[in-house]
């Protein structure tokens, strides 16, 4: 199972708990924002207490850390709010400490929170990506999103990380004062976000204030939006983000799947037909990344469409549909 839909959640409504997992040093407190109960992947608000110290070490999961308040010393350098740290799986971070304490957000993207004391990377470190530390507040400019279709004017981005394989991304985004967008959106990917500052309003889920968070699985309607005074937030997707816009507040996730599939059939009919017919080849061999194993076992769309009642042996219970070929593509592909 993937992480459940959590929206809205406000971390100011709950207290911190001490992080007492094996391996971690004393002086870390957390608020759990979302968690995959099978893999342990999670996102947390994290408080490093004044006087916190941690030797060099790595996580067994890809890890991202964003500092919202206070300072952290990392490898002898002082980093303050707006600092974004990306650590690929098994990549050792230098020693960390904090004299005054720090408040942050931490993302363990593929497994539970872990800390293995080590000055060196793990032998099986993910070498496809690099450790990076970015000053996102002062070192990056706001950009008008180049994603198409675009969000309404007044929503700006700073891309912090783009996964080279999945195009999943982590980004700061802002809504300028008076921002509004009058349509409804959904995506093929999950997205999560946390309000560093400010309140926005959304038709389905109401106000999301400072400290507000959501984890939103794919194909869930969200919008219209507005923000009177503007917001600053950090967001993350687990794959390539496409804005499917529409104006039907009553469309279901199943109908949104259908529309997305219809778009694929319309725009990439050869690929769509191949996926449907290539001897149930749902797990493609990829000559670009031949060592990668593709699996949908951590993705559950909630849909399983075998309308003829036939049974198939699949390694995964993930979404696959055989008989829901959109009518438009049936006509065009014949
Ligand atoms: Fe979205």
mmCIF file of C-alpha atoms and ligand atoms in Angstrom:
data_model
loop_
_atom_site.group_PDB
_atom_site.id
_atom_site.type_symbol
_atom_site.label_atom_id
_atom_site.label_comp_id
_atom_site.label_asym_id
_atom_site.label_seq_id
_atom_site.Cartn_x
_atom_site.Cartn_y
_atom_site.Cartn_z
ATOM 1 C CA UNK A 1 0.000 0.000 0.000
ATOM 2 C CA UNK A 2 1.071 3.473 -0.696
ATOM 3 C CA UNK A 3 0.602 6.287 1.762
ATOM 4 C CA UNK A 4 -3.050 7.204 2.444
ATOM 5 C CA UNK A 5 -4.661 10.480 1.497
ATOM 6 C CA UNK A 6 -4.113 12.942 4.348
ATOM 7 C CA UNK A 7 -5.635 16.373 3.776
ATOM 8 C CA UNK A 8 -5.645 18.714 5.481
ATOM 9 C CA UNK A 9 -3.374 18.059 8.437
ATOM 10 C CA UNK A 10 -1.908 20.864 10.555
ATOM 11 C CA UNK A 11 1.187 19.981 12.531
ATOM 12 C CA UNK A 12 0.559 22.862 14.971
ATOM 13 C CA UNK A 13 -2.379 20.809 16.276
ATOM 14 C CA UNK A 14 -0.156 18.016 17.631
ATOM 15 C CA UNK A 15 2.870 17.879 19.926
ATOM 16 C CA UNK A 16 6.384 16.698 19.210
ATOM 17 C CA UNK A 17 7.465 13.186 20.211
ATOM 18 C CA UNK A 18 10.994 12.064 20.969
ATOM 19 C CA UNK A 19 12.632 10.124 18.141
ATOM 20 C CA UNK A 20 13.902 7.006 19.904
ATOM 21 C CA UNK A 21 14.664 4.735 16.944
ATOM 22 C CA UNK A 22 17.873 2.689 17.179
ATOM 23 C CA UNK A 23 20.860 4.422 15.639
ATOM 24 C CA UNK A 24 19.665 7.992 16.114
ATOM 25 C CA UNK A 25 21.310 10.293 18.635
ATOM 26 C CA UNK A 26 19.331 11.987 21.410
ATOM 27 C CA UNK A 27 17.875 15.412 20.793
ATOM 28 C CA UNK A 28 15.558 14.833 17.819
ATOM 29 C CA UNK A 29 11.810 15.324 18.124
ATOM 30 C CA UNK A 30 9.276 14.682 15.408
ATOM 31 C CA UNK A 31 5.697 15.038 14.251
ATOM 32 C CA UNK A 32 4.665 12.348 11.771
ATOM 33 C CA UNK A 33 2.993 13.896 8.738
ATOM 34 C CA UNK A 34 2.528 10.817 6.547
ATOM 35 C CA UNK A 35 3.829 7.276 6.453
ATOM 36 C CA UNK A 36 3.729 4.240 4.202
ATOM 37 C CA UNK A 37 3.034 1.518 6.757
ATOM 38 C CA UNK A 38 4.536 -1.189 4.548
ATOM 39 C CA UNK A 39 7.792 0.420 3.465
ATOM 40 C CA UNK A 40 8.194 2.836 6.390
ATOM 41 C CA UNK A 41 8.750 5.760 4.017
ATOM 42 C CA UNK A 42 7.575 8.907 5.747
ATOM 43 C CA UNK A 43 7.612 12.682 6.007
ATOM 44 C CA UNK A 44 8.053 14.382 9.374
ATOM 45 C CA UNK A 45 8.359 17.780 10.940
ATOM 46 C CA UNK A 46 11.607 17.515 12.878
ATOM 47 C CA UNK A 47 13.047 19.513 15.778
ATOM 48 C CA UNK A 48 16.750 19.313 16.572
ATOM 49 C CA UNK A 49 17.151 20.373 20.203
ATOM 50 C CA UNK A 50 19.783 22.915 21.237
ATOM 51 C CA UNK A 51 23.029 21.036 21.788
ATOM 52 C CA UNK A 52 22.168 18.238 19.316
ATOM 53 C CA UNK A 53 25.165 16.363 17.944
ATOM 54 C CA UNK A 54 25.369 13.624 15.342
ATOM 55 C CA UNK A 55 28.476 11.978 13.878
ATOM 56 C CA UNK A 56 28.858 11.400 10.121
ATOM 57 C CA UNK A 57 26.451 8.814 8.799
ATOM 58 C CA UNK A 58 23.980 7.734 6.154
ATOM 59 C CA UNK A 59 20.397 6.570 5.777
ATOM 60 C CA UNK A 60 19.254 3.400 4.070
ATOM 61 C CA UNK A 61 16.616 5.523 2.335
ATOM 62 C CA UNK A 62 16.941 8.532 0.115
ATOM 63 C CA UNK A 63 16.626 11.453 2.520
ATOM 64 C CA UNK A 64 15.753 15.119 2.094
ATOM 65 C CA UNK A 65 15.961 17.743 4.848
ATOM 66 C CA UNK A 66 14.688 21.322 4.687
ATOM 67 C CA UNK A 67 15.591 23.771 7.469
ATOM 68 C CA UNK A 68 12.741 26.133 8.371
ATOM 69 C CA UNK A 69 14.097 27.815 11.522
ATOM 70 C CA UNK A 70 17.348 27.886 13.488
ATOM 71 C CA UNK A 71 20.707 26.605 12.307
ATOM 72 C CA UNK A 72 22.524 23.327 11.749
ATOM 73 C CA UNK A 73 26.275 22.894 11.558
ATOM 74 C CA UNK A 74 27.001 20.393 8.788
ATOM 75 C CA UNK A 75 30.616 19.471 8.187
ATOM 76 C CA UNK A 76 31.801 22.592 10.008
ATOM 77 C CA UNK A 77 29.591 25.005 8.001
ATOM 78 C CA UNK A 78 26.589 26.810 9.426
ATOM 79 C CA UNK A 79 23.309 26.456 7.542
ATOM 80 C CA UNK A 80 20.114 28.362 8.318
ATOM 81 C CA UNK A 81 16.525 28.526 7.162
ATOM 82 C CA UNK A 82 15.926 27.817 3.528
ATOM 83 C CA UNK A 83 18.696 25.212 3.409
ATOM 84 C CA UNK A 84 17.733 22.122 1.409
ATOM 85 C CA UNK A 85 19.760 18.916 1.715
ATOM 86 C CA UNK A 86 19.392 15.939 -0.628
ATOM 87 C CA UNK A 87 21.160 12.718 0.373
ATOM 88 C CA UNK A 88 20.882 9.725 -1.991
ATOM 89 C CA UNK A 89 20.427 6.334 -0.366
ATOM 90 C CA UNK A 90 23.601 5.306 1.451
ATOM 91 C CA UNK A 91 25.342 8.672 1.076
ATOM 92 C CA UNK A 92 27.170 9.735 4.219
ATOM 93 C CA UNK A 93 26.451 13.219 5.533
ATOM 94 C CA UNK A 94 29.204 14.991 7.486
ATOM 95 C CA UNK A 95 28.842 15.431 11.251
ATOM 96 C CA UNK A 96 25.853 17.584 12.214
ATOM 97 C CA UNK A 97 25.211 19.667 15.318
ATOM 98 C CA UNK A 98 23.094 22.571 16.488
ATOM 99 C CA UNK A 99 23.906 25.005 19.298
ATOM 100 C CA UNK A 100 20.587 26.829 19.220
ATOM 101 C CA UNK A 101 18.353 24.123 17.741
ATOM 102 C CA UNK A 102 16.641 23.892 14.376
ATOM 103 C CA UNK A 103 13.193 23.183 12.973
ATOM 104 C CA UNK A 104 12.907 21.330 9.701
ATOM 105 C CA UNK A 105 11.058 18.941 7.474
ATOM 106 C CA UNK A 106 12.559 15.542 6.729
ATOM 107 C CA UNK A 107 11.605 13.134 3.973
ATOM 108 C CA UNK A 108 12.561 9.429 3.960
ATOM 109 C CA UNK A 109 11.333 8.567 0.498
ATOM 110 C CA UNK A 110 11.773 4.813 0.147
ATOM 111 C CA UNK A 111 12.199 3.343 3.622
ATOM 112 C CA UNK A 112 11.895 4.066 7.335
ATOM 113 C CA UNK A 113 14.024 6.638 9.142
ATOM 114 C CA UNK A 114 17.472 5.136 9.679
ATOM 115 C CA UNK A 115 20.848 6.476 10.712
ATOM 116 C CA UNK A 116 24.010 4.421 10.304
ATOM 117 C CA UNK A 117 27.071 6.043 11.790
ATOM 118 C CA UNK A 118 29.771 6.053 9.105
ATOM 119 C CA UNK A 119 32.282 8.456 7.616
ATOM 120 C CA UNK A 120 32.022 6.607 4.298
ATOM 121 C CA UNK A 121 29.188 5.919 1.916
ATOM 122 C CA UNK A 122 27.553 2.501 1.988
ATOM 123 C CA UNK A 123 29.108 0.076 -0.507
ATOM 124 C CA UNK A 124 25.840 -0.044 -2.443
ATOM 125 C CA UNK A 125 25.372 3.716 -2.451
ATOM 126 C CA UNK A 126 23.077 5.131 -5.127
ATOM 127 C CA UNK A 127 25.662 6.675 -7.437
ATOM 128 C CA UNK A 128 23.095 7.916 -9.933
ATOM 129 C CA UNK A 129 22.594 11.031 -7.840
ATOM 130 C CA UNK A 130 24.735 13.382 -5.766
ATOM 131 C CA UNK A 131 24.607 14.756 -2.257
ATOM 132 C CA UNK A 132 23.650 18.402 -2.466
ATOM 133 C CA UNK A 133 23.086 21.290 -0.088
ATOM 134 C CA UNK A 134 21.270 24.335 -1.511
ATOM 135 C CA UNK A 135 20.459 27.751 -0.069
ATOM 136 C CA UNK A 136 16.984 27.870 -1.565
ATOM 137 C CA UNK A 137 16.000 31.269 -0.183
ATOM 138 C CA UNK A 138 19.009 33.229 -1.406
ATOM 139 C CA UNK A 139 20.605 30.942 -3.977
ATOM 140 C CA UNK A 140 17.688 30.341 -6.355
ATOM 141 C CA UNK A 141 15.320 32.635 -8.242
ATOM 142 C CA UNK A 142 11.589 32.140 -8.500
ATOM 143 C CA UNK A 143 10.530 30.739 -11.843
ATOM 144 C CA UNK A 144 7.264 30.824 -13.729
ATOM 145 C CA UNK A 145 6.360 27.121 -14.019
ATOM 146 C CA UNK A 146 7.146 25.677 -17.411
ATOM 147 C CA UNK A 147 4.909 22.703 -16.799
ATOM 148 C CA UNK A 148 2.150 22.654 -19.361
ATOM 149 C CA UNK A 149 -0.754 23.098 -18.847
ATOM 150 C CA UNK A 150 0.316 25.779 -16.395
ATOM 151 C CA UNK A 151 -1.097 26.828 -13.082
ATOM 152 C CA UNK A 152 -2.619 30.314 -12.942
ATOM 153 C CA UNK A 153 -0.317 33.354 -12.889
ATOM 154 C CA UNK A 154 1.044 34.025 -9.402
ATOM 155 C CA UNK A 155 2.139 30.487 -8.522
ATOM 156 C CA UNK A 156 5.948 30.389 -8.786
ATOM 157 C CA UNK A 157 8.491 27.600 -8.356
ATOM 158 C CA UNK A 158 12.040 26.937 -7.239
ATOM 159 C CA UNK A 159 13.034 23.407 -8.256
ATOM 160 C CA UNK A 160 15.177 21.898 -5.480
ATOM 161 C CA UNK A 161 15.561 18.393 -6.870
ATOM 162 C CA UNK A 162 14.518 16.520 -9.989
ATOM 163 C CA UNK A 163 14.834 12.748 -9.964
ATOM 164 C CA UNK A 164 16.571 11.893 -13.246
ATOM 165 C CA UNK A 165 14.663 8.643 -13.719
ATOM 166 C CA UNK A 166 11.148 9.390 -12.545
ATOM 167 C CA UNK A 167 11.089 13.181 -12.927
ATOM 168 C CA UNK A 168 9.665 13.252 -9.420
ATOM 169 C CA UNK A 169 10.585 16.621 -7.994
ATOM 170 C CA UNK A 170 10.946 18.557 -4.785
ATOM 171 C CA UNK A 171 10.271 22.256 -5.021
ATOM 172 C CA UNK A 172 9.496 25.424 -3.172
ATOM 173 C CA UNK A 173 6.371 27.132 -4.400
ATOM 174 C CA UNK A 174 4.645 30.351 -3.561
ATOM 175 C CA UNK A 175 1.278 31.861 -4.248
ATOM 176 C CA UNK A 176 1.399 35.619 -4.526
ATOM 177 C CA UNK A 177 -1.152 37.663 -2.541
ATOM 178 C CA UNK A 178 -4.526 37.503 -4.214
ATOM 179 C CA UNK A 179 -3.696 34.306 -6.130
ATOM 180 C CA UNK A 180 -6.661 32.431 -7.484
ATOM 181 C CA UNK A 181 -7.198 29.564 -9.855
ATOM 182 C CA UNK A 182 -10.691 28.645 -10.927
ATOM 183 C CA UNK A 183 -10.225 25.126 -12.264
ATOM 184 C CA UNK A 184 -9.793 21.675 -10.745
ATOM 185 C CA UNK A 185 -6.608 19.624 -11.055
ATOM 186 C CA UNK A 186 -5.369 16.087 -10.606
ATOM 187 C CA UNK A 187 -2.165 14.252 -11.477
ATOM 188 C CA UNK A 188 -0.840 10.773 -12.345
ATOM 189 C CA UNK A 189 1.468 10.971 -9.339
ATOM 190 C CA UNK A 190 1.200 11.494 -5.617
ATOM 191 C CA UNK A 191 2.045 14.922 -4.280
ATOM 192 C CA UNK A 192 2.698 16.168 -0.793
ATOM 193 C CA UNK A 193 3.222 19.693 0.479
ATOM 194 C CA UNK A 194 3.792 21.648 3.667
ATOM 195 C CA UNK A 195 2.998 25.308 4.277
ATOM 196 C CA UNK A 196 6.109 27.026 5.629
ATOM 197 C CA UNK A 197 4.094 30.217 5.877
ATOM 198 C CA UNK A 198 0.648 31.431 4.925
ATOM 199 C CA UNK A 199 -2.874 30.206 4.298
ATOM 200 C CA UNK A 200 -4.488 29.072 1.092
ATOM 201 C CA UNK A 201 -8.017 27.849 0.514
ATOM 202 C CA UNK A 202 -9.203 24.989 -1.639
ATOM 203 C CA UNK A 203 -12.738 24.042 -2.542
ATOM 204 C CA UNK A 204 -12.547 20.418 -1.397
ATOM 205 C CA UNK A 205 -10.455 20.681 1.757
ATOM 206 C CA UNK A 206 -10.808 24.253 3.052
ATOM 207 C CA UNK A 207 -8.040 26.360 4.560
ATOM 208 C CA UNK A 208 -4.457 25.132 4.799
ATOM 209 C CA UNK A 209 -2.589 27.422 7.218
ATOM 210 C CA UNK A 210 1.054 27.727 8.268
ATOM 211 C CA UNK A 211 2.107 24.237 9.375
ATOM 212 C CA UNK A 212 -0.532 22.702 7.109
ATOM 213 C CA UNK A 213 0.335 19.521 5.212
ATOM 214 C CA UNK A 214 -1.218 17.108 2.750
ATOM 215 C CA UNK A 215 -0.258 13.820 1.151
ATOM 216 C CA UNK A 216 -2.484 13.394 -1.874
ATOM 217 C CA UNK A 217 -2.412 10.195 -3.949
ATOM 218 C CA UNK A 218 -2.827 10.353 -7.721
ATOM 219 C CA UNK A 219 -6.100 11.213 -9.464
ATOM 220 C CA UNK A 220 -7.713 13.070 -6.555
ATOM 221 C CA UNK A 221 -9.432 16.327 -7.495
ATOM 222 C CA UNK A 222 -8.037 19.482 -5.935
ATOM 223 C CA UNK A 223 -8.993 23.076 -6.672
ATOM 224 C CA UNK A 224 -10.294 25.722 -7.133
ATOM 225 C CA UNK A 225 -7.653 27.558 -5.070
ATOM 226 C CA UNK A 226 -7.099 30.994 -3.653
ATOM 227 C CA UNK A 227 -4.859 32.750 -1.172
ATOM 228 C CA UNK A 228 -5.564 36.240 0.171
ATOM 229 C CA UNK A 229 -2.108 37.020 1.589
ATOM 230 C CA UNK A 230 -0.004 34.452 -0.276
ATOM 231 C CA UNK A 231 1.882 31.355 0.869
ATOM 232 C CA UNK A 232 5.360 29.821 0.891
ATOM 233 C CA UNK A 233 5.416 26.014 0.744
ATOM 234 C CA UNK A 234 7.587 23.035 -0.065
ATOM 235 C CA UNK A 235 6.177 20.291 -2.246
ATOM 236 C CA UNK A 236 7.243 16.936 -3.574
ATOM 237 C CA UNK A 237 5.935 14.514 -6.219
ATOM 238 C CA UNK A 238 6.860 10.871 -6.709
ATOM 239 C CA UNK A 239 6.860 11.079 -10.502
ATOM 240 C CA UNK A 240 6.367 13.308 -13.520
ATOM 241 C CA UNK A 241 3.770 15.971 -12.760
ATOM 242 C CA UNK A 242 1.132 16.708 -15.375
ATOM 243 C CA UNK A 243 -1.721 19.081 -14.567
ATOM 244 C CA UNK A 244 -4.990 17.564 -15.728
ATOM 245 C CA UNK A 245 -7.340 20.527 -15.475
ATOM 246 C CA UNK A 246 -11.120 20.369 -15.698
ATOM 247 C CA UNK A 247 -14.260 21.905 -14.234
ATOM 248 C CA UNK A 248 -16.211 18.905 -12.908
ATOM 249 C CA UNK A 249 -16.097 18.898 -9.105
ATOM 250 C CA UNK A 250 -17.919 15.553 -9.017
ATOM 251 C CA UNK A 251 -15.547 13.465 -11.153
ATOM 252 C CA UNK A 252 -14.249 10.444 -9.236
ATOM 253 C CA UNK A 253 -10.659 9.134 -9.130
ATOM 254 C CA UNK A 254 -11.852 6.286 -11.366
ATOM 255 C CA UNK A 255 -13.207 8.727 -13.947
ATOM 256 C CA UNK A 256 -10.000 10.749 -13.666
ATOM 257 C CA UNK A 257 -8.009 7.571 -14.427
ATOM 258 C CA UNK A 258 -10.176 7.032 -17.489
ATOM 259 C CA UNK A 259 -9.590 10.558 -18.727
ATOM 260 C CA UNK A 260 -5.840 10.250 -18.189
ATOM 261 C CA UNK A 261 -5.792 6.928 -20.052
ATOM 262 C CA UNK A 262 -7.804 8.485 -22.859
ATOM 263 C CA UNK A 263 -5.236 11.259 -23.127
ATOM 264 C CA UNK A 264 -2.427 8.700 -23.390
ATOM 265 C CA UNK A 265 -4.384 6.780 -26.028
ATOM 266 C CA UNK A 266 -5.041 9.971 -27.960
ATOM 267 C CA UNK A 267 -1.529 11.407 -27.774
ATOM 268 C CA UNK A 268 0.617 8.242 -27.750
ATOM 269 C CA UNK A 269 -1.563 5.584 -29.374
ATOM 270 C CA UNK A 270 1.351 3.290 -30.280
ATOM 271 C CA UNK A 271 2.565 3.162 -26.681
ATOM 272 C CA UNK A 272 -0.957 2.787 -25.341
ATOM 273 C CA UNK A 273 -1.714 -0.122 -27.667
ATOM 274 C CA UNK A 274 1.587 -1.807 -26.824
ATOM 275 C CA UNK A 275 0.889 -1.598 -23.091
ATOM 276 C CA UNK A 276 -2.537 -3.130 -23.609
ATOM 277 C CA UNK A 277 -1.529 -5.938 -25.925
ATOM 278 C CA UNK A 278 2.078 -6.913 -25.407
ATOM 279 C CA UNK A 279 1.410 -10.217 -23.643
ATOM 280 C CA UNK A 280 0.582 -8.477 -20.420
ATOM 281 C CA UNK A 281 3.946 -6.851 -20.416
ATOM 282 C CA UNK A 282 3.312 -4.487 -17.538
ATOM 283 C CA UNK A 283 6.901 -4.636 -16.289
ATOM 284 C CA UNK A 284 9.005 -3.525 -19.241
ATOM 285 C CA UNK A 285 12.634 -4.275 -19.740
ATOM 286 C CA UNK A 286 14.419 -0.951 -19.975
ATOM 287 C CA UNK A 287 17.658 -0.827 -21.967
ATOM 288 C CA UNK A 288 18.354 2.632 -20.564
ATOM 289 C CA UNK A 289 18.412 1.407 -16.968
ATOM 290 C CA UNK A 290 18.800 -2.386 -17.396
ATOM 291 C CA UNK A 291 19.389 -3.062 -13.691
ATOM 292 C CA UNK A 292 16.171 -1.415 -12.601
ATOM 293 C CA UNK A 293 13.249 -3.601 -11.612
ATOM 294 C CA UNK A 294 9.839 -2.165 -12.303
ATOM 295 C CA UNK A 295 7.050 -2.989 -9.944
ATOM 296 C CA UNK A 296 3.712 -1.462 -9.097
ATOM 297 C CA UNK A 297 3.346 -3.272 -5.778
ATOM 298 C CA UNK A 298 3.620 -0.062 -3.783
ATOM 299 C CA UNK A 299 1.001 1.633 -5.887
ATOM 300 C CA UNK A 300 -2.656 0.918 -5.378
ATOM 301 C CA UNK A 301 -5.038 2.915 -7.499
ATOM 302 C CA UNK A 302 -8.041 1.314 -5.850
ATOM 303 C CA UNK A 303 -9.179 0.097 -9.259
ATOM 304 C CA UNK A 304 -9.029 -3.398 -10.689
ATOM 305 C CA UNK A 305 -11.012 -3.763 -13.865
ATOM 306 C CA UNK A 306 -11.565 -7.250 -15.201
ATOM 307 C CA UNK A 307 -15.084 -6.744 -16.374
ATOM 308 C CA UNK A 308 -15.276 -10.194 -17.982
ATOM 309 C CA UNK A 309 -14.436 -11.899 -14.699
ATOM 310 C CA UNK A 310 -11.246 -13.488 -15.983
ATOM 311 C CA UNK A 311 -8.462 -14.169 -13.533
ATOM 312 C CA UNK A 312 -4.883 -13.268 -14.240
ATOM 313 C CA UNK A 313 -1.740 -14.088 -12.364
ATOM 314 C CA UNK A 314 0.129 -10.880 -11.703
ATOM 315 C CA UNK A 315 2.911 -10.261 -9.251
ATOM 316 C CA UNK A 316 1.191 -7.078 -8.259
ATOM 317 C CA UNK A 317 -2.314 -5.995 -7.410
ATOM 318 C CA UNK A 318 -1.565 -2.579 -8.835
ATOM 319 C CA UNK A 319 -3.814 -0.927 -11.356
ATOM 320 C CA UNK A 320 -4.135 -2.417 -14.783
ATOM 321 C CA UNK A 321 -7.170 -2.320 -16.947
ATOM 322 C CA UNK A 322 -7.866 -4.487 -19.980
ATOM 323 C CA UNK A 323 -11.365 -3.554 -20.974
ATOM 324 C CA UNK A 324 -11.581 0.115 -20.214
ATOM 325 C CA UNK A 325 -9.992 1.249 -23.433
ATOM 326 C CA UNK A 326 -11.471 4.688 -23.960
ATOM 327 C CA UNK A 327 -13.903 4.738 -26.856
ATOM 328 C CA UNK A 328 -12.010 7.494 -28.579
ATOM 329 C CA UNK A 329 -8.877 5.375 -28.822
ATOM 330 C CA UNK A 330 -10.724 2.261 -29.954
ATOM 331 C CA UNK A 331 -11.985 4.188 -32.942
ATOM 332 C CA UNK A 332 -8.670 5.729 -33.748
ATOM 333 C CA UNK A 333 -6.556 2.645 -33.273
ATOM 334 C CA UNK A 334 -8.549 0.268 -35.426
HETATM 335 FE FE1 LIG B 1 -1.577 19.416 -7.584
#
